[in-house]
Amino acid sequence: MARAYSINEILNKKYKLLDFRGAWFDAFGKPEARGVWFVYGNSSNGKGSFLYQLSMELSRNGRVAINEMEEGSAKTVQDTLSRHRMEDYAGKILIIDNEPMEELAKRLRRHKSPEFIIINSFQYTQLNYRQYIEFKEEFRSNKLIVFSSHADGKQPAGRAAKSVMYDADMKIWVEGYRAISKGRYIGEKGYFDVWPEKALRYWGERVPENY
């Protein structure tokens, strides 16, 4: 039987929050540092770059692992790390080369395993929705799990991915180099520009002269 809380117990409950600052705070506020996030979008819109920028921001709050199931340790990953100058994050961010979900679960069960795990992408996990729920329920109380997903138009690609989106605590749509919060956490601005100049041009907004 699940525990039942009184209203006052919920109101007085303390939560571990992410210490987002600057543009991250403006986009997403201060979300809870556990649960499931779902980042989706079409190719060539900045989704991959957003995930790596997110990993850097998350690393201020704890250790991060990126299970790079799509690109593994390919030259494209090296290029992304170089482009974002991530050499200073060597002790905080771990790149995992296409680890199956069963092995990833074993890794996350270890003592002092990373607090944050980014999985690129949900389609490559080959999980169905039931398997996703089992994975989520094991780790959601003490981990933040971020799934990326391909899109089919404006929706996640595949029935299971669409169900995961509806279940996720944070839904982030990436389009035109802009990561837009679709709930449940939304900052005052509500979006983060992955590549500001390209985002402004895509969305038809004025580009400052110093860009």
Tab-separated table of C-alpha atoms in Angstrom:
chain	number	residue	atom	x	y	z
A	1	MET	CA	0.000	0.000	0.000
A	2	ALA	CA	1.351	3.423	-0.953
A	3	ARG	CA	1.978	6.006	1.731
A	4	ALA	CA	-0.717	8.669	2.140
A	5	TYR	CA	0.301	12.243	2.997
A	6	SER	CA	-1.682	14.974	4.687
A	7	ILE	CA	-1.809	18.369	2.980
A	8	ASN	CA	0.476	19.871	5.630
A	9	GLU	CA	3.003	17.062	5.191
A	10	ILE	CA	3.233	17.819	1.478
A	11	LEU	CA	3.427	21.576	2.080
A	12	ASN	CA	6.240	21.119	4.610
A	13	LYS	CA	8.164	18.523	2.632
A	14	LYS	CA	11.726	19.466	1.619
A	15	TYR	CA	12.879	18.725	-1.921
A	16	LYS	CA	16.331	18.599	-3.492
A	17	LEU	CA	16.247	21.127	-6.323
A	18	LEU	CA	18.609	21.862	-9.189
A	19	ASP	CA	20.526	25.085	-8.693
A	20	PHE	CA	19.890	26.407	-12.171
A	21	ARG	CA	21.167	29.915	-12.846
A	22	GLY	CA	21.032	32.518	-15.598
A	23	ALA	CA	19.494	31.358	-18.868
A	24	TRP	CA	18.814	27.900	-17.396
A	25	PHE	CA	16.802	29.362	-14.519
A	26	ASP	CA	14.925	31.655	-16.915
A	27	ALA	CA	13.980	28.650	-19.033
A	28	PHE	CA	13.209	25.967	-16.464
A	29	GLY	CA	13.205	27.504	-12.977
A	30	LYS	CA	14.571	25.195	-10.290
A	31	PRO	CA	13.255	21.683	-11.013
A	32	GLU	CA	13.482	18.760	-8.651
A	33	ALA	CA	16.817	16.941	-8.984
A	34	ARG	CA	15.241	13.548	-9.644
A	35	GLY	CA	12.648	11.940	-11.889
A	36	VAL	CA	12.441	11.785	-15.684
A	37	TRP	CA	12.984	14.421	-18.353
A	38	PHE	CA	12.115	13.934	-22.015
A	39	VAL	CA	13.920	15.975	-24.693
A	40	TYR	CA	12.581	15.545	-28.231
A	41	GLY	CA	12.888	17.172	-31.627
A	42	ASN	CA	13.744	16.651	-35.259
A	43	SER	CA	17.291	16.257	-36.569
A	44	SER	CA	19.532	19.292	-37.150
A	45	ASN	CA	17.661	21.532	-34.721
A	46	GLY	CA	20.204	21.543	-31.880
A	47	LYS	CA	18.933	18.685	-29.723
A	48	GLY	CA	22.347	17.022	-29.391
A	49	SER	CA	24.092	20.273	-28.505
A	50	PHE	CA	21.394	20.987	-25.940
A	51	LEU	CA	22.001	17.645	-24.227
A	52	TYR	CA	25.716	18.349	-23.845
A	53	GLN	CA	25.108	21.891	-22.613
A	54	LEU	CA	22.582	20.460	-20.159
A	55	SER	CA	25.192	17.978	-18.935
A	56	MET	CA	27.542	20.855	-18.119
A	57	GLU	CA	24.871	22.695	-16.144
A	58	LEU	CA	23.828	19.521	-14.309
A	59	SER	CA	27.470	18.847	-13.390
A	60	ARG	CA	27.357	21.842	-11.030
A	61	ASN	CA	24.868	19.787	-9.003
A	62	GLY	CA	26.518	16.345	-9.163
A	63	ARG	CA	28.140	13.768	-11.427
A	64	VAL	CA	26.697	13.159	-14.893
A	65	ALA	CA	26.817	10.128	-17.198
A	66	ILE	CA	25.835	10.318	-20.867
A	67	ASN	CA	24.929	6.951	-22.381
A	68	GLU	CA	25.689	7.795	-26.002
A	69	MET	CA	23.766	4.966	-27.646
A	70	GLU	CA	23.546	6.642	-31.051
A	71	GLU	CA	27.061	7.960	-31.620
A	72	GLY	CA	29.088	5.996	-29.062
A	73	SER	CA	32.608	7.422	-28.970
A	74	ALA	CA	32.605	8.526	-32.615
A	75	LYS	CA	34.451	11.544	-33.990
A	76	THR	CA	31.173	13.467	-33.936
A	77	VAL	CA	31.107	13.158	-30.132
A	78	GLN	CA	34.697	14.391	-29.951
A	79	ASP	CA	33.719	17.347	-32.132
A	80	THR	CA	30.806	18.181	-29.824
A	81	LEU	CA	33.029	18.027	-26.734
A	82	SER	CA	35.592	20.295	-28.400
A	83	ARG	CA	32.975	22.753	-29.658
A	84	HIS	CA	31.612	23.224	-26.141
A	85	ARG	CA	35.098	23.227	-24.569
A	86	MET	CA	34.217	20.412	-22.204
A	87	GLU	CA	37.767	19.402	-21.267
A	88	ASP	CA	37.328	21.147	-17.908
A	89	TYR	CA	34.461	18.751	-17.083
A	90	ALA	CA	36.574	15.592	-17.344
A	91	GLY	CA	36.052	14.620	-13.702
A	92	LYS	CA	32.361	15.480	-13.647
A	93	ILE	CA	30.915	14.073	-16.885
A	94	LEU	CA	31.317	10.489	-18.084
A	95	ILE	CA	30.640	9.421	-21.688
A	96	ILE	CA	29.419	5.811	-21.929
A	97	ASP	CA	29.825	4.084	-25.288
A	98	ASN	CA	26.446	2.518	-26.175
A	99	GLU	CA	25.767	0.577	-22.977
A	100	PRO	CA	22.701	-1.736	-23.068
A	101	MET	CA	20.008	-0.778	-20.577
A	102	GLU	CA	20.554	-3.897	-18.451
A	103	GLU	CA	24.219	-2.957	-18.001
A	104	LEU	CA	23.347	0.678	-17.405
A	105	ALA	CA	20.992	-0.395	-14.608
A	106	LYS	CA	23.833	-2.350	-12.986
A	107	ARG	CA	26.044	0.731	-13.208
A	108	LEU	CA	23.404	2.927	-11.574
A	109	ARG	CA	22.967	0.475	-8.693
A	110	ARG	CA	26.591	0.918	-7.666
A	111	HIS	CA	27.577	2.986	-4.672
A	112	LYS	CA	28.395	6.578	-5.670
A	113	SER	CA	27.084	6.148	-9.209
A	114	PRO	CA	26.264	9.375	-11.124
A	115	GLU	CA	23.248	11.330	-9.918
A	116	PHE	CA	22.289	12.358	-13.450
A	117	ILE	CA	22.029	10.103	-16.504
A	118	ILE	CA	21.370	11.296	-20.059
A	119	ILE	CA	20.325	8.594	-22.541
A	120	ASN	CA	20.654	9.356	-26.245
A	121	SER	CA	18.239	8.189	-27.468
A	122	PHE	CA	15.076	6.462	-26.263
A	123	GLN	CA	14.620	4.738	-29.623
A	124	TYR	CA	18.038	3.096	-29.286
A	125	THR	CA	17.173	1.636	-25.859
A	126	GLN	CA	14.552	-0.581	-27.568
A	127	LEU	CA	12.462	-0.353	-24.392
A	128	ASN	CA	8.721	-0.776	-24.516
A	129	TYR	CA	6.599	1.310	-22.145
A	130	ARG	CA	6.356	-1.406	-19.481
A	131	GLN	CA	10.139	-1.824	-19.440
A	132	TYR	CA	10.557	1.944	-19.224
A	133	ILE	CA	8.265	2.071	-16.171
A	134	GLU	CA	10.284	-0.679	-14.473
A	135	PHE	CA	13.542	1.187	-15.126
A	136	LYS	CA	12.088	4.501	-13.999
A	137	GLU	CA	10.575	3.154	-10.788
A	138	GLU	CA	13.884	1.623	-9.720
A	139	PHE	CA	15.859	4.850	-10.028
A	140	ARG	CA	13.498	7.834	-9.971
A	141	SER	CA	13.775	8.400	-6.202
A	142	ASN	CA	17.485	9.262	-6.306
A	143	LYS	CA	18.403	9.860	-9.963
A	144	LEU	CA	17.475	12.312	-12.681
A	145	ILE	CA	17.049	10.394	-15.944
A	146	VAL	CA	17.014	12.401	-19.176
A	147	PHE	CA	15.854	10.637	-22.347
A	148	SER	CA	16.305	12.214	-25.753
A	149	SER	CA	13.970	11.185	-28.546
A	150	HIS	CA	13.575	11.433	-32.288
A	151	ALA	CA	10.434	13.171	-33.478
A	152	ASP	CA	7.861	12.474	-36.144
A	153	GLY	CA	6.633	15.947	-36.976
A	154	LYS	CA	5.811	17.570	-33.635
A	155	GLN	CA	5.419	14.283	-31.742
A	156	PRO	CA	7.935	11.739	-30.412
A	157	ALA	CA	8.719	8.952	-32.876
A	158	GLY	CA	6.975	5.737	-31.821
A	159	ARG	CA	4.131	4.823	-29.487
A	160	ALA	CA	6.365	3.981	-26.512
A	161	ALA	CA	8.250	7.278	-26.813
A	162	LYS	CA	4.990	9.203	-26.907
A	163	SER	CA	3.845	7.471	-23.703
A	164	VAL	CA	7.160	8.304	-22.021
A	165	MET	CA	6.710	11.955	-22.961
A	166	TYR	CA	3.324	12.066	-21.244
A	167	ASP	CA	4.793	10.385	-18.159
A	168	ALA	CA	7.890	12.603	-17.868
A	169	ASP	CA	8.286	15.271	-15.197
A	170	MET	CA	9.852	17.676	-17.699
A	171	LYS	CA	9.099	17.796	-21.419
A	172	ILE	CA	11.456	19.835	-23.618
A	173	TRP	CA	10.809	20.380	-27.324
A	174	VAL	CA	13.871	21.437	-29.368
A	175	GLU	CA	13.231	23.354	-32.578
A	176	GLY	CA	15.275	25.972	-34.393
A	177	TYR	CA	18.125	25.797	-31.852
A	178	ARG	CA	15.696	26.607	-29.030
A	179	ALA	CA	14.799	24.218	-26.179
A	180	ILE	CA	11.250	25.001	-25.090
A	181	SER	CA	9.738	23.807	-21.809
A	182	LYS	CA	6.401	22.059	-22.332
A	183	GLY	CA	5.904	21.417	-18.575
A	184	ARG	CA	5.917	20.635	-15.776
A	185	TYR	CA	8.611	23.171	-14.879
A	186	ILE	CA	8.639	26.481	-16.746
A	187	GLY	CA	10.788	29.508	-15.932
A	188	GLU	CA	9.850	33.121	-16.576
A	189	LYS	CA	11.197	32.963	-20.145
A	190	GLY	CA	10.262	29.343	-20.806
A	191	TYR	CA	13.006	28.477	-23.259
A	192	PHE	CA	16.784	28.128	-23.613
A	193	ASP	CA	18.594	29.120	-26.798
A	194	VAL	CA	21.063	26.386	-27.695
A	195	TRP	CA	22.704	28.541	-30.350
A	196	PRO	CA	21.425	32.095	-29.726
A	197	GLU	CA	22.193	33.701	-33.098
A	198	LYS	CA	20.713	30.842	-35.123
A	199	ALA	CA	17.712	30.641	-32.787
A	200	LEU	CA	16.932	34.336	-33.193
A	201	ARG	CA	17.181	34.078	-36.968
A	202	TYR	CA	15.018	30.936	-37.096
A	203	TRP	CA	12.299	32.472	-34.935
A	204	GLY	CA	12.386	35.787	-36.810
A	205	GLU	CA	13.666	37.817	-33.870
A	206	ARG	CA	16.133	40.698	-33.935
A	207	VAL	CA	19.782	39.656	-33.753
A	208	PRO	CA	21.860	42.076	-31.612
A	209	GLU	CA	24.785	43.722	-33.395
A	210	ASN	CA	27.350	42.092	-31.076
A	211	TYR	CA	26.305	38.556	-32.167
